[in-house]
PDB file of C-alpha atoms and ligand atoms in Angstrom:
ATOM      1  CA  MET R   1      13.039 -92.832-135.506  1.00 39.00           C
ATOM      2  CA  ASN R   2      13.754 -93.846-131.916  1.00 45.00           C
ATOM      3  CA  ALA R   3      17.286 -93.854-130.628  1.00 50.00           C
ATOM      4  CA  LEU R   4      19.057 -97.191-130.511  1.00 54.00           C
ATOM      5  CA  SER R   5      19.850 -98.616-127.103  1.00 53.00           C
ATOM      6  CA  VAL R   6      23.157-100.224-126.198  1.00 52.00           C
ATOM      7  CA  GLN R   7      23.238-102.401-123.040  1.00 55.00           C
ATOM      8  CA  GLY R   8      19.882-100.896-122.100  1.00 59.00           C
ATOM      9  CA  GLU R   9      21.122 -97.289-122.324  1.00 62.00           C
ATOM     10  CA  VAL R  10      19.381 -95.103-124.888  1.00 70.00           C
ATOM     11  CA  ILE R  11      21.960 -93.592-127.266  1.00 75.00           C
ATOM     12  CA  PRO R  12      20.580 -90.315-128.603  1.00 84.00           C
ATOM     13  CA  TYR R  13      22.670 -90.455-131.746  1.00 95.00           C
ATOM     14  CA  PRO R  14      23.556 -94.036-132.703  1.00 93.00           C
ATOM     15  CA  SER R  15      26.567 -94.672-134.932  1.00 95.00           C
ATOM     16  CA  ARG R  16      29.249 -97.310-135.467  1.00 95.00           C
ATOM     17  CA  GLN R  17      27.065-100.028-133.984  1.00 84.00           C
ATOM     18  CA  ASN R  18      24.676-102.626-135.317  1.00 80.00           C
ATOM     19  CA  GLY R  19      21.708-101.094-137.052  1.00 86.00           C
ATOM     20  CA  ALA R  20      23.031 -97.519-136.991  1.00 91.00           C
ATOM     21  CA  ALA R  21      24.755 -97.355-140.377  1.00 93.00           C
ATOM     22  CA  GLY R  22      22.782 -95.319-142.890  1.00 94.00           C
ATOM     23  CA  ARG R  23      20.168 -94.210-140.324  1.00 94.00           C
ATOM     24  CA  MET R  24      19.439 -90.497-140.329  1.00 95.00           C
ATOM     25  CA  THR R  25      18.202 -89.181-136.964  1.00 94.00           C
ATOM     26  CA  ASP R  26      16.629 -85.742-136.612  1.00 96.00           C
ATOM     27  CA  ARG R  27      18.614 -83.313-134.480  1.00 97.00           C
ATOM     28  CA  ARG R  28      17.160 -83.053-130.969  1.00 96.00           C
ATOM     29  CA  GLU R  29      18.833 -79.844-129.860  1.00 96.00           C
ATOM     30  CA  PRO R  30      18.458 -76.273-131.042  1.00 98.00           C
ATOM     31  CA  VAL R  31      21.179 -74.944-133.334  1.00 98.00           C
ATOM     32  CA  VAL R  32      21.152 -71.512-131.739  1.00 98.00           C
ATOM     33  CA  TYR R  33      20.527 -71.672-127.993  1.00 98.00           C
ATOM     34  CA  PRO R  34      18.649 -68.964-126.087  1.00 97.00           C
ATOM     35  CA  GLY R  35      19.906 -67.040-123.116  1.00 93.00           C
ATOM     36  CA  GLN R  36      23.089 -65.240-124.166  1.00 96.00           C
ATOM     37  CA  ASP R  37      23.303 -61.813-125.794  1.00 97.00           C
ATOM     38  CA  GLY R  38      26.230 -61.140-128.046  1.00 98.00           C
ATOM     39  CA  PRO R  39      27.590 -59.426-131.156  1.00 98.00           C
ATOM     40  CA  LEU R  40      25.600 -61.407-133.737  1.00 98.00           C
ATOM     41  CA  SER R  41      22.515 -59.856-135.296  1.00 98.00           C
ATOM     42  CA  LYS R  42      19.197 -61.688-135.647  1.00 98.00           C
ATOM     43  CA  ASP R  43      19.863 -62.125-139.373  1.00 98.00           C
ATOM     44  CA  GLN R  44      23.284 -63.656-138.645  1.00 98.00           C
ATOM     45  CA  LEU R  45      21.823 -66.017-136.035  1.00 98.00           C
ATOM     46  CA  ASP R  46      19.007 -66.959-138.432  1.00 98.00           C
ATOM     47  CA  PHE R  47      21.544 -67.671-141.188  1.00 98.00           C
ATOM     48  CA  PHE R  48      23.611 -69.890-138.856  1.00 99.00           C
ATOM     49  CA  GLU R  49      20.471 -71.700-137.642  1.00 98.00           C
ATOM     50  CA  LYS R  50      19.385 -72.457-141.219  1.00 98.00           C
ATOM     51  CA  ASN R  51      22.747 -73.216-142.830  1.00 98.00           C
ATOM     52  CA  GLY R  52      24.983 -74.406-140.002  1.00 98.00           C
ATOM     53  CA  PHE R  53      27.784 -71.935-140.744  1.00 99.00           C
ATOM     54  CA  LEU R  54      28.470 -68.181-140.745  1.00 98.00           C
ATOM     55  CA  LYS R  55      31.350 -66.425-142.518  1.00 98.00           C
ATOM     56  CA  PHE R  56      33.078 -63.136-141.677  1.00 98.00           C
ATOM     57  CA  GLU R  57      35.294 -61.987-144.555  1.00 98.00           C
ATOM     58  CA  GLN R  58      38.703 -60.672-143.454  1.00 96.00           C
ATOM     59  CA  LYS R  59      37.687 -60.246-139.819  1.00 97.00           C
ATOM     60  CA  ILE R  60      41.314 -60.270-138.614  1.00 97.00           C
ATOM     61  CA  THR R  61      43.767 -58.100-140.546  1.00 96.00           C
ATOM     62  CA  GLY R  62      47.077 -56.245-140.503  1.00 95.00           C
ATOM     63  CA  THR R  63      49.963 -57.010-138.154  1.00 96.00           C
ATOM     64  CA  VAL R  64      47.755 -59.118-135.873  1.00 95.00           C
ATOM     65  CA  LEU R  65      47.088 -61.483-138.758  1.00 97.00           C
ATOM     66  CA  MET R  66      50.724 -61.408-139.909  1.00 96.00           C
ATOM     67  CA  ASP R  67      51.877 -62.300-136.365  1.00 97.00           C
ATOM     68  CA  ILE R  68      49.445 -65.220-136.282  1.00 98.00           C
ATOM     69  CA  LEU R  69      50.531 -66.525-139.694  1.00 97.00           C
ATOM     70  CA  GLY R  70      54.192 -66.137-138.676  1.00 97.00           C
ATOM     71  CA  GLU R  71      53.513 -68.051-135.458  1.00 98.00           C
ATOM     72  CA  ALA R  72      51.841 -70.865-137.404  1.00 98.00           C
ATOM     73  CA  ASP R  73      54.999 -71.189-139.516  1.00 97.00           C
ATOM     74  CA  ARG R  74      57.328 -70.955-136.488  1.00 98.00           C
ATOM     75  CA  LEU R  75      55.291 -73.566-134.602  1.00 98.00           C
ATOM     76  CA  LYS R  76      55.588 -75.962-137.540  1.00 97.00           C
ATOM     77  CA  GLN R  77      59.373 -75.478-137.490  1.00 97.00           C
ATOM     78  CA  ARG R  78      59.931 -75.730-133.747  1.00 97.00           C
ATOM     79  CA  ILE R  79      57.671 -78.550-132.602  1.00 98.00           C
ATOM     80  CA  PRO R  80      59.486 -81.932-132.647  1.00 97.00           C
ATOM     81  CA  TYR R  81      58.143 -84.091-135.445  1.00 97.00           C
ATOM     82  CA  THR R  82      57.746 -86.944-132.970  1.00 97.00           C
ATOM     83  CA  ASP R  83      55.534 -84.896-130.654  1.00 98.00           C
ATOM     84  CA  GLU R  84      52.216 -86.743-130.348  1.00 97.00           C
ATOM     85  CA  ARG R  85      50.389 -83.506-131.175  1.00 98.00           C
ATOM     86  CA  VAL R  86      51.928 -83.519-134.644  1.00 98.00           C
ATOM     87  CA  ILE R  87      49.930 -85.408-137.265  1.00 98.00           C
ATOM     88  CA  SER R  88      51.752 -86.124-140.526  1.00 97.00           C
ATOM     89  CA  GLU R  89      50.156 -86.673-143.919  1.00 96.00           C
ATOM     90  CA  PRO R  90      49.150 -90.265-144.808  1.00 94.00           C
ATOM     91  CA  ILE R  91      51.557 -90.114-147.764  1.00 93.00           C
ATOM     92  CA  GLY R  92      54.972 -88.446-147.320  1.00 91.00           C
ATOM     93  CA  ASN R  93      56.252 -86.737-144.186  1.00 91.00           C
ATOM     94  CA  ASP R  94      54.689 -83.318-144.428  1.00 96.00           C
ATOM     95  CA  ILE R  95      52.954 -82.024-141.312  1.00 97.00           C
ATOM     96  CA  ARG R  96      49.164 -82.274-141.763  1.00 98.00           C
ATOM     97  CA  SER R  97      48.014 -80.855-138.400  1.00 98.00           C
ATOM     98  CA  VAL R  98      49.331 -79.664-135.058  1.00 98.00           C
ATOM     99  CA  PHE R  99      46.912 -79.996-132.131  1.00 98.00           C
ATOM    100  CA  ASP R 100      46.725 -78.193-128.786  1.00 96.00           C
ATOM    101  CA  ILE R 101      48.078 -74.968-130.287  1.00 97.00           C
ATOM    102  CA  HIS R 102      46.592 -72.838-127.508  1.00 96.00           C
ATOM    103  CA  ARG R 103      48.892 -74.615-125.047  1.00 94.00           C
ATOM    104  CA  LEU R 104      51.890 -74.521-127.396  1.00 96.00           C
ATOM    105  CA  SER R 105      51.793 -70.817-128.175  1.00 97.00           C
ATOM    106  CA  SER R 106      50.804 -67.670-126.271  1.00 96.00           C
ATOM    107  CA  ILE R 107      49.665 -66.114-129.569  1.00 97.00           C
ATOM    108  CA  PHE R 108      47.131 -68.914-130.085  1.00 97.00           C
ATOM    109  CA  SER R 109      46.226 -68.884-126.387  1.00 96.00           C
ATOM    110  CA  ASP R 110      45.373 -65.193-126.755  1.00 96.00           C
ATOM    111  CA  LEU R 111      43.581 -65.759-130.071  1.00 97.00           C
ATOM    112  CA  CYS R 112      41.250 -68.475-128.725  1.00 97.00           C
ATOM    113  CA  GLN R 113      40.243 -65.994-126.012  1.00 96.00           C
ATOM    114  CA  ASP R 114      39.566 -63.189-128.491  1.00 97.00           C
ATOM    115  CA  PRO R 115      36.522 -61.413-127.017  1.00 96.00           C
ATOM    116  CA  ASP R 116      34.627 -61.345-130.329  1.00 97.00           C
ATOM    117  CA  LEU R 117      35.176 -65.052-131.068  1.00 98.00           C
ATOM    118  CA  VAL R 118      34.223 -66.092-127.538  1.00 97.00           C
ATOM    119  CA  ALA R 119      31.210 -63.753-127.363  1.00 98.00           C
ATOM    120  CA  ALA R 120      29.821 -65.040-130.672  1.00 98.00           C
ATOM    121  CA  SER R 121      30.334 -68.646-129.554  1.00 98.00           C
ATOM    122  CA  ARG R 122      28.655 -68.014-126.191  1.00 98.00           C
ATOM    123  CA  GLN R 123      25.741 -66.359-127.991  1.00 98.00           C
ATOM    124  CA  ILE R 124      25.206 -69.316-130.346  1.00 98.00           C
ATOM    125  CA  LEU R 125      25.725 -71.951-127.637  1.00 98.00           C
ATOM    126  CA  GLY R 126      23.693 -70.061-125.031  1.00 98.00           C
ATOM    127  CA  SER R 127      26.217 -70.457-122.219  1.00 97.00           C
ATOM    128  CA  ASN R 128      29.786 -70.005-121.123  1.00 95.00           C
ATOM    129  CA  VAL R 129      32.204 -71.983-123.282  1.00 96.00           C
ATOM    130  CA  TYR R 130      35.532 -73.749-123.012  1.00 96.00           C
ATOM    131  CA  LEU R 131      37.971 -75.040-125.591  1.00 96.00           C
ATOM    132  CA  HIS R 132      37.309 -78.667-126.540  1.00 97.00           C
ATOM    133  CA  GLN R 133      40.100 -78.758-129.139  1.00 97.00           C
ATOM    134  CA  SER R 134      42.502 -76.491-131.017  1.00 97.00           C
ATOM    135  CA  ARG R 135      44.573 -77.233-134.121  1.00 98.00           C
ATOM    136  CA  ILE R 136      46.122 -75.911-137.289  1.00 98.00           C
ATOM    137  CA  ASN R 137      45.435 -77.895-140.451  1.00 98.00           C
ATOM    138  CA  TYR R 138      48.318 -76.998-142.763  1.00 98.00           C
ATOM    139  CA  LYS R 139      47.184 -78.820-145.917  1.00 97.00           C
ATOM    140  CA  PRO R 140      50.570 -78.222-147.587  1.00 96.00           C
ATOM    141  CA  GLY R 141      50.864 -77.544-151.295  1.00 97.00           C
ATOM    142  CA  PHE R 142      50.950 -80.735-153.450  1.00 97.00           C
ATOM    143  CA  GLN R 143      51.035 -82.944-150.303  1.00 96.00           C
ATOM    144  CA  GLY R 144      47.907 -82.042-148.327  1.00 97.00           C
ATOM    145  CA  ARG R 145      45.516 -84.982-148.551  1.00 98.00           C
ATOM    146  CA  GLU R 146      41.734 -84.874-148.171  1.00 98.00           C
ATOM    147  CA  PHE R 147      39.618 -84.750-145.053  1.00 98.00           C
ATOM    148  CA  TYR R 148      36.771 -86.982-146.188  1.00 98.00           C
ATOM    149  CA  TRP R 149      33.145 -85.981-145.490  1.00 98.00           C
ATOM    150  CA  HIS R 150      32.241 -86.230-141.812  1.00 98.00           C
ATOM    151  CA  SER R 151      30.347 -84.682-138.938  1.00 98.00           C
ATOM    152  CA  ASP R 152      32.712 -83.679-136.138  1.00 98.00           C
ATOM    153  CA  PHE R 153      29.942 -84.356-133.633  1.00 98.00           C
ATOM    154  CA  GLU R 154      29.717 -87.980-134.784  1.00 98.00           C
ATOM    155  CA  THR R 155      33.326 -88.453-133.693  1.00 98.00           C
ATOM    156  CA  TRP R 156      33.055 -86.320-130.567  1.00 98.00           C
ATOM    157  CA  HIS R 157      29.861 -88.162-129.506  1.00 96.00           C
ATOM    158  CA  CYS R 158      31.227 -91.668-130.188  1.00 96.00           C
ATOM    159  CA  GLU R 159      34.882 -91.261-129.216  1.00 97.00           C
ATOM    160  CA  ASP R 160      34.819 -88.391-126.722  1.00 97.00           C
ATOM    161  CA  GLY R 161      31.407 -88.867-125.108  1.00 95.00           C
ATOM    162  CA  MET R 162      30.157 -85.395-126.044  1.00 96.00           C
ATOM    163  CA  PRO R 163      26.534 -85.680-124.929  1.00 95.00           C
ATOM    164  CA  ARG R 164      24.692 -83.214-127.128  1.00 96.00           C
ATOM    165  CA  MET R 165      25.015 -81.009-130.201  1.00 98.00           C
ATOM    166  CA  ARG R 166      26.104 -77.862-128.356  1.00 98.00           C
ATOM    167  CA  ALA R 167      29.553 -77.098-129.753  1.00 98.00           C
ATOM    168  CA  LEU R 168      30.956 -75.293-132.776  1.00 98.00           C
ATOM    169  CA  SER R 169      34.184 -74.818-134.710  1.00 98.00           C
ATOM    170  CA  CYS R 170      35.667 -71.399-135.343  1.00 98.00           C
ATOM    171  CA  VAL R 171      38.049 -71.411-138.326  1.00 98.00           C
ATOM    172  CA  LEU R 172      40.553 -68.652-139.127  1.00 98.00           C
ATOM    173  CA  LEU R 173      41.921 -68.749-142.685  1.00 98.00           C
ATOM    174  CA  LEU R 174      45.657 -67.954-142.519  1.00 98.00           C
ATOM    175  CA  THR R 175      46.424 -68.359-146.205  1.00 97.00           C
ATOM    176  CA  GLU R 176      43.972 -67.698-149.014  1.00 98.00           C
ATOM    177  CA  ASN R 177      41.453 -70.496-149.462  1.00 98.00           C
ATOM    178  CA  PHE R 178      40.858 -70.510-153.204  1.00 98.00           C
ATOM    179  CA  GLU R 179      38.329 -72.649-155.069  1.00 98.00           C
ATOM    180  CA  TYR R 180      41.271 -74.761-156.222  1.00 98.00           C
ATOM    181  CA  ASN R 181      43.471 -75.428-153.167  1.00 98.00           C
ATOM    182  CA  ALA R 182      41.065 -77.690-151.260  1.00 98.00           C
ATOM    183  CA  PRO R 183      38.969 -75.256-149.236  1.00 98.00           C
ATOM    184  CA  LEU R 184      36.638 -76.450-146.511  1.00 98.00           C
ATOM    185  CA  MET R 185      33.313 -77.603-148.029  1.00 98.00           C
ATOM    186  CA  ILE R 186      30.045 -77.652-146.075  1.00 98.00           C
ATOM    187  CA  ILE R 187      26.577 -78.986-146.951  1.00 99.00           C
ATOM    188  CA  PRO R 188      24.204 -76.249-145.732  1.00 99.00           C
ATOM    189  CA  GLY R 189      21.402 -77.655-143.560  1.00 98.00           C
ATOM    190  CA  SER R 190      23.156 -80.978-142.981  1.00 98.00           C
ATOM    191  CA  HIS R 191      23.638 -80.084-139.299  1.00 98.00           C
ATOM    192  CA  LYS R 192      19.950 -80.844-138.699  1.00 98.00           C
ATOM    193  CA  HIS R 193      20.323 -84.566-139.416  1.00 98.00           C
ATOM    194  CA  PHE R 194      22.589 -87.003-137.577  1.00 98.00           C
ATOM    195  CA  VAL R 195      23.936 -89.632-139.945  1.00 98.00           C
ATOM    196  CA  GLY R 196      24.783 -93.010-138.410  1.00 97.00           C
ATOM    197  CA  CYS R 197      28.045 -94.356-139.797  1.00 97.00           C
ATOM    198  CA  PRO R 198      29.165 -97.910-140.498  1.00 94.00           C
ATOM    199  CA  GLY R 199      32.148 -99.583-138.923  1.00 92.00           C
ATOM    200  CA  LYS R 200      33.465-100.285-135.461  1.00 93.00           C
ATOM    201  CA  THR R 201      35.886 -97.916-133.714  1.00 95.00           C
ATOM    202  CA  PRO R 202      39.387 -99.423-133.514  1.00 94.00           C
ATOM    203  CA  GLU R 203      41.630 -98.876-130.459  1.00 93.00           C
ATOM    204  CA  ASN R 204      43.630 -95.614-130.718  1.00 94.00           C
ATOM    205  CA  HIS R 205      41.525 -94.748-133.747  1.00 96.00           C
ATOM    206  CA  TYR R 206      42.715 -91.124-133.719  1.00 95.00           C
ATOM    207  CA  GLN R 207      46.195 -92.208-134.824  1.00 94.00           C
ATOM    208  CA  LYS R 208      44.608 -93.231-138.125  1.00 94.00           C
ATOM    209  CA  SER R 209      41.513 -91.045-138.373  1.00 95.00           C
ATOM    210  CA  LEU R 210      43.394 -87.755-138.074  1.00 96.00           C
ATOM    211  CA  LYS R 211      45.485 -88.801-141.077  1.00 94.00           C
ATOM    212  CA  GLN R 212      42.736 -90.362-143.156  1.00 94.00           C
ATOM    213  CA  GLN R 213      39.322 -91.008-141.617  1.00 93.00           C
ATOM    214  CA  GLN R 214      37.636 -94.234-142.738  1.00 91.00           C
ATOM    215  CA  VAL R 215      35.515 -95.129-139.685  1.00 94.00           C
ATOM    216  CA  GLY R 216      32.941 -92.529-138.688  1.00 94.00           C
ATOM    217  CA  VAL R 217      32.266 -91.344-142.228  1.00 96.00           C
ATOM    218  CA  PRO R 218      28.781 -91.562-143.783  1.00 97.00           C
ATOM    219  CA  ASP R 219      27.920 -93.905-146.611  1.00 96.00           C
ATOM    220  CA  GLN R 220      27.545 -92.521-150.130  1.00 97.00           C
ATOM    221  CA  LYS R 221      23.776 -92.975-150.115  1.00 97.00           C
ATOM    222  CA  CYS R 222      23.370 -90.651-147.122  1.00 97.00           C
ATOM    223  CA  LEU R 223      25.879 -88.131-148.508  1.00 98.00           C
ATOM    224  CA  SER R 224      24.069 -88.091-151.867  1.00 98.00           C
ATOM    225  CA  ARG R 225      20.767 -87.575-150.070  1.00 98.00           C
ATOM    226  CA  LEU R 226      22.132 -84.650-148.025  1.00 98.00           C
ATOM    227  CA  VAL R 227      23.582 -82.994-151.143  1.00 98.00           C
ATOM    228  CA  SER R 228      20.392 -83.563-153.172  1.00 98.00           C
ATOM    229  CA  GLN R 229      18.410 -81.799-150.411  1.00 97.00           C
ATOM    230  CA  SER R 230      20.855 -78.871-150.414  1.00 98.00           C
ATOM    231  CA  GLU R 231      24.155 -78.123-152.187  1.00 98.00           C
ATOM    232  CA  ILE R 232      27.902 -77.983-151.485  1.00 98.00           C
ATOM    233  CA  LYS R 233      29.290 -74.604-150.426  1.00 98.00           C
ATOM    234  CA  THR R 234      33.043 -74.001-150.587  1.00 98.00           C
ATOM    235  CA  MET R 235      34.338 -71.810-147.757  1.00 98.00           C
ATOM    236  CA  THR R 236      36.712 -69.727-149.888  1.00 98.00           C
ATOM    237  CA  GLY R 237      38.126 -66.522-148.439  1.00 98.00           C
ATOM    238  CA  LYS R 238      41.113 -64.295-148.002  1.00 98.00           C
ATOM    239  CA  PRO R 239      43.490 -64.572-145.008  1.00 98.00           C
ATOM    240  CA  GLY R 240      41.832 -63.304-141.849  1.00 98.00           C
ATOM    241  CA  THR R 241      38.416 -64.638-142.794  1.00 98.00           C
ATOM    242  CA  VAL R 242      36.597 -66.332-139.874  1.00 98.00           C
ATOM    243  CA  ILE R 243      34.012 -69.086-140.323  1.00 98.00           C
ATOM    244  CA  PHE R 244      31.865 -70.546-137.538  1.00 99.00           C
ATOM    245  CA  PHE R 245      30.304 -73.929-138.258  1.00 99.00           C
ATOM    246  CA  ASP R 246      28.057 -76.192-136.210  1.00 99.00           C
ATOM    247  CA  CYS R 247      29.494 -79.352-134.629  1.00 98.00           C
ATOM    248  CA  ASN R 248      27.177 -81.522-136.734  1.00 98.00           C
ATOM    249  CA  ALA R 249      27.613 -79.796-140.104  1.00 98.00           C
ATOM    250  CA  MET R 250      28.673 -82.322-142.739  1.00 98.00           C
ATOM    251  CA  HIS R 251      31.991 -81.051-144.087  1.00 98.00           C
ATOM    252  CA  GLY R 252      35.191 -82.111-145.735  1.00 98.00           C
ATOM    253  CA  SER R 253      37.962 -80.918-148.041  1.00 98.00           C
ATOM    254  CA  GLY R 254      39.798 -82.371-150.998  1.00 98.00           C
ATOM    255  CA  SER R 255      43.486 -82.973-151.618  1.00 98.00           C
ATOM    256  CA  ASN R 256      45.636 -79.955-152.373  1.00 98.00           C
ATOM    257  CA  ILE R 257      47.422 -80.481-155.710  1.00 98.00           C
ATOM    258  CA  THR R 258      48.411 -76.840-156.104  1.00 98.00           C
ATOM    259  CA  PRO R 259      51.503 -74.956-154.922  1.00 98.00           C
ATOM    260  CA  HIS R 260      49.308 -72.872-152.595  1.00 98.00           C
ATOM    261  CA  SER R 261      49.268 -74.265-149.018  1.00 97.00           C
ATOM    262  CA  ARG R 262      45.986 -73.881-147.159  1.00 98.00           C
ATOM    263  CA  ASN R 263      46.738 -73.114-143.516  1.00 97.00           C
ATOM    264  CA  ASN R 264      43.647 -72.853-141.305  1.00 98.00           C
ATOM    265  CA  VAL R 265      43.361 -72.496-137.527  1.00 98.00           C
ATOM    266  CA  PHE R 266      40.476 -74.339-135.798  1.00 98.00           C
ATOM    267  CA  PHE R 267      39.183 -73.620-132.296  1.00 98.00           C
ATOM    268  CA  VAL R 268      36.344 -75.863-131.075  1.00 98.00           C
ATOM    269  CA  TYR R 269      34.175 -74.196-128.436  1.00 98.00           C
ATOM    270  CA  ASN R 270      31.957 -76.453-126.349  1.00 97.00           C
ATOM    271  CA  SER R 271      29.236 -75.348-123.953  1.00 97.00           C
ATOM    272  CA  VAL R 272      30.158 -75.760-120.295  1.00 95.00           C
ATOM    273  CA  GLU R 273      26.766 -77.520-120.062  1.00 95.00           C
ATOM    274  CA  ASN R 274      27.976 -80.148-122.528  1.00 96.00           C
ATOM    275  CA  GLN R 275      31.134 -81.523-120.948  1.00 94.00           C
ATOM    276  CA  LEU R 276      32.494 -84.871-122.064  1.00 95.00           C
ATOM    277  CA  ALA R 277      31.221 -88.106-120.550  1.00 94.00           C
ATOM    278  CA  ASP R 278      32.404 -91.644-121.284  1.00 93.00           C
ATOM    279  CA  PRO R 279      33.015 -92.465-124.951  1.00 93.00           C
ATOM    280  CA  ILE R 280      29.901 -94.089-126.370  1.00 89.00           C
ATOM    281  CA  CYS R 281      31.702 -96.507-128.650  1.00 88.00           C
ATOM    282  CA  GLY R 282      33.342 -98.306-125.746  1.00 86.00           C
ATOM    283  CA  VAL R 283      36.957 -97.298-126.363  1.00 91.00           C
ATOM    284  CA  PRO R 284      39.195 -95.549-123.786  1.00 95.00           C
ATOM    285  CA  PRO R 285      38.982 -91.725-123.784  1.00 96.00           C
ATOM    286  CA  ARG R 286      41.150 -89.977-126.359  1.00 98.00           C
ATOM    287  CA  PRO R 287      44.175 -87.971-125.172  1.00 97.00           C
ATOM    288  CA  ASN R 288      43.518 -84.554-123.691  1.00 95.00           C
ATOM    289  CA  PHE R 289      45.260 -82.741-126.566  1.00 96.00           C
ATOM    290  CA  ILE R 290      42.409 -83.922-128.822  1.00 97.00           C
ATOM    291  CA  ALA R 291      39.488 -83.866-126.400  1.00 97.00           C
ATOM    292  CA  ASN R 292      39.828 -81.534-123.421  1.00 96.00           C
ATOM    293  CA  ARG R 293      38.502 -83.181-120.278  1.00 94.00           C
ATOM    294  CA  HIS R 294      39.699 -80.413-117.981  1.00 89.00           C
ATOM    295  CA  PRO R 295      37.699 -77.433-119.248  1.00 84.00           C
ATOM    296  CA  GLU R 296      38.880 -74.040-118.069  1.00 75.00           C
ATOM    297  CA  THR R 297      35.896 -71.814-118.761  1.00 65.00           C
ATOM    298  CA  ILE R 298      37.136 -68.985-120.927  1.00 64.00           C
ATOM    299  CA  ASP R 299      36.351 -65.804-119.031  1.00 61.00           C
ATOM    300  CA  VAL R 300      37.184 -62.750-121.042  1.00 51.00           C
TER     301      VAL R 300
HETATM  302  O1  LIG Y   1      38.607 -86.398-134.482  1.00 88.03           O
HETATM  303  C1  LIG Y   1      38.571 -85.177-134.392  1.00 88.03           C
HETATM  304  O2  LIG Y   1      38.318 -84.580-133.333  1.00 88.03           O
HETATM  305  C2  LIG Y   1      38.985 -84.406-135.620  1.00 88.03           C
HETATM  306  N1  LIG Y   1      38.624 -85.041-136.832  1.00 88.03           N
HETATM  307  C3  LIG Y   1      38.184 -84.371-137.891  1.00 88.03           C
HETATM  308  C4  LIG Y   1      38.251 -85.027-139.220  1.00 88.03           C
HETATM  309  N2  LIG Y   1      37.641 -83.157-137.788  1.00 88.03           N
HETATM  310  C5  LIG Y   1      37.460 -82.626-136.415  1.00 88.03           C
HETATM  311  C6  LIG Y   1      38.616 -82.978-135.560  1.00 88.03           C
HETATM  312  O3  LIG Y   1      39.740 -82.303-135.865  1.00 88.03           O
HETATM  313 FE1  LIG Y   2      36.175 -81.983-139.042  1.00 88.03          FE
END
């Protein structure tokens, strides 16, 4: 299907505009880009290309992991609740996420520049990388509400003006992600189809979407089609497990109704060749703590 045009400009991945809802567009970019050697084997790259994610069980361990988990707890205690980088749950006052953690903490600044994480990201994205976004999703016990199904790229394309699918998320599990405490779920292979979403982006949408996303989520027909063509994989794992997933992988997580909080760190690496342009959906750019418009290339 051809891309939709808006005011004469061809939009490669149309969403949140007339005619885009429910349209599935084939991915135009490679999943794994050529040109950068790195630590990942051919089998690992092939798995990521096919499935859109790659898991490393207990990659970070020992005191390094304990320091990181301790810092996540300390950060939650010390950051003022009214700080704009703090996102509370849609119901109750528990902290749902803290953004910009690499600027709030030297431990997370060091972690996002971990040579292995950066080298793997460069290898997949085929270029130098910078941090588009960092956050901790705390998903507290009993209070952590769902993150409904979505493609991060759909939001980053529409609201941040990310031109192409050349970014990925690197997740570090800080507490155990069991089957039952709302682990991240991914539909393998979904990263190869862009799903146009219904709705129009409200002003300051992030103040709502980061709590409970309702605009920029696919319709049930498209979700059912993606699942019927594949399956749903739950990203369970012990603390220290690292999961890379493609910017366009369809993912989500349920509500946590157990006593076991599910604290996960997310670093989003974007290719330096893919820096943000103007938001496509016509709203002002989002704040820098959500979408970094001043990329410092991570040189490690
Ligand atoms: O809007 C964003 O950038 C964020 N929203 C979600 C649901 N996932 C990615 C990111 O944290
Ligand atoms: Fe997401």
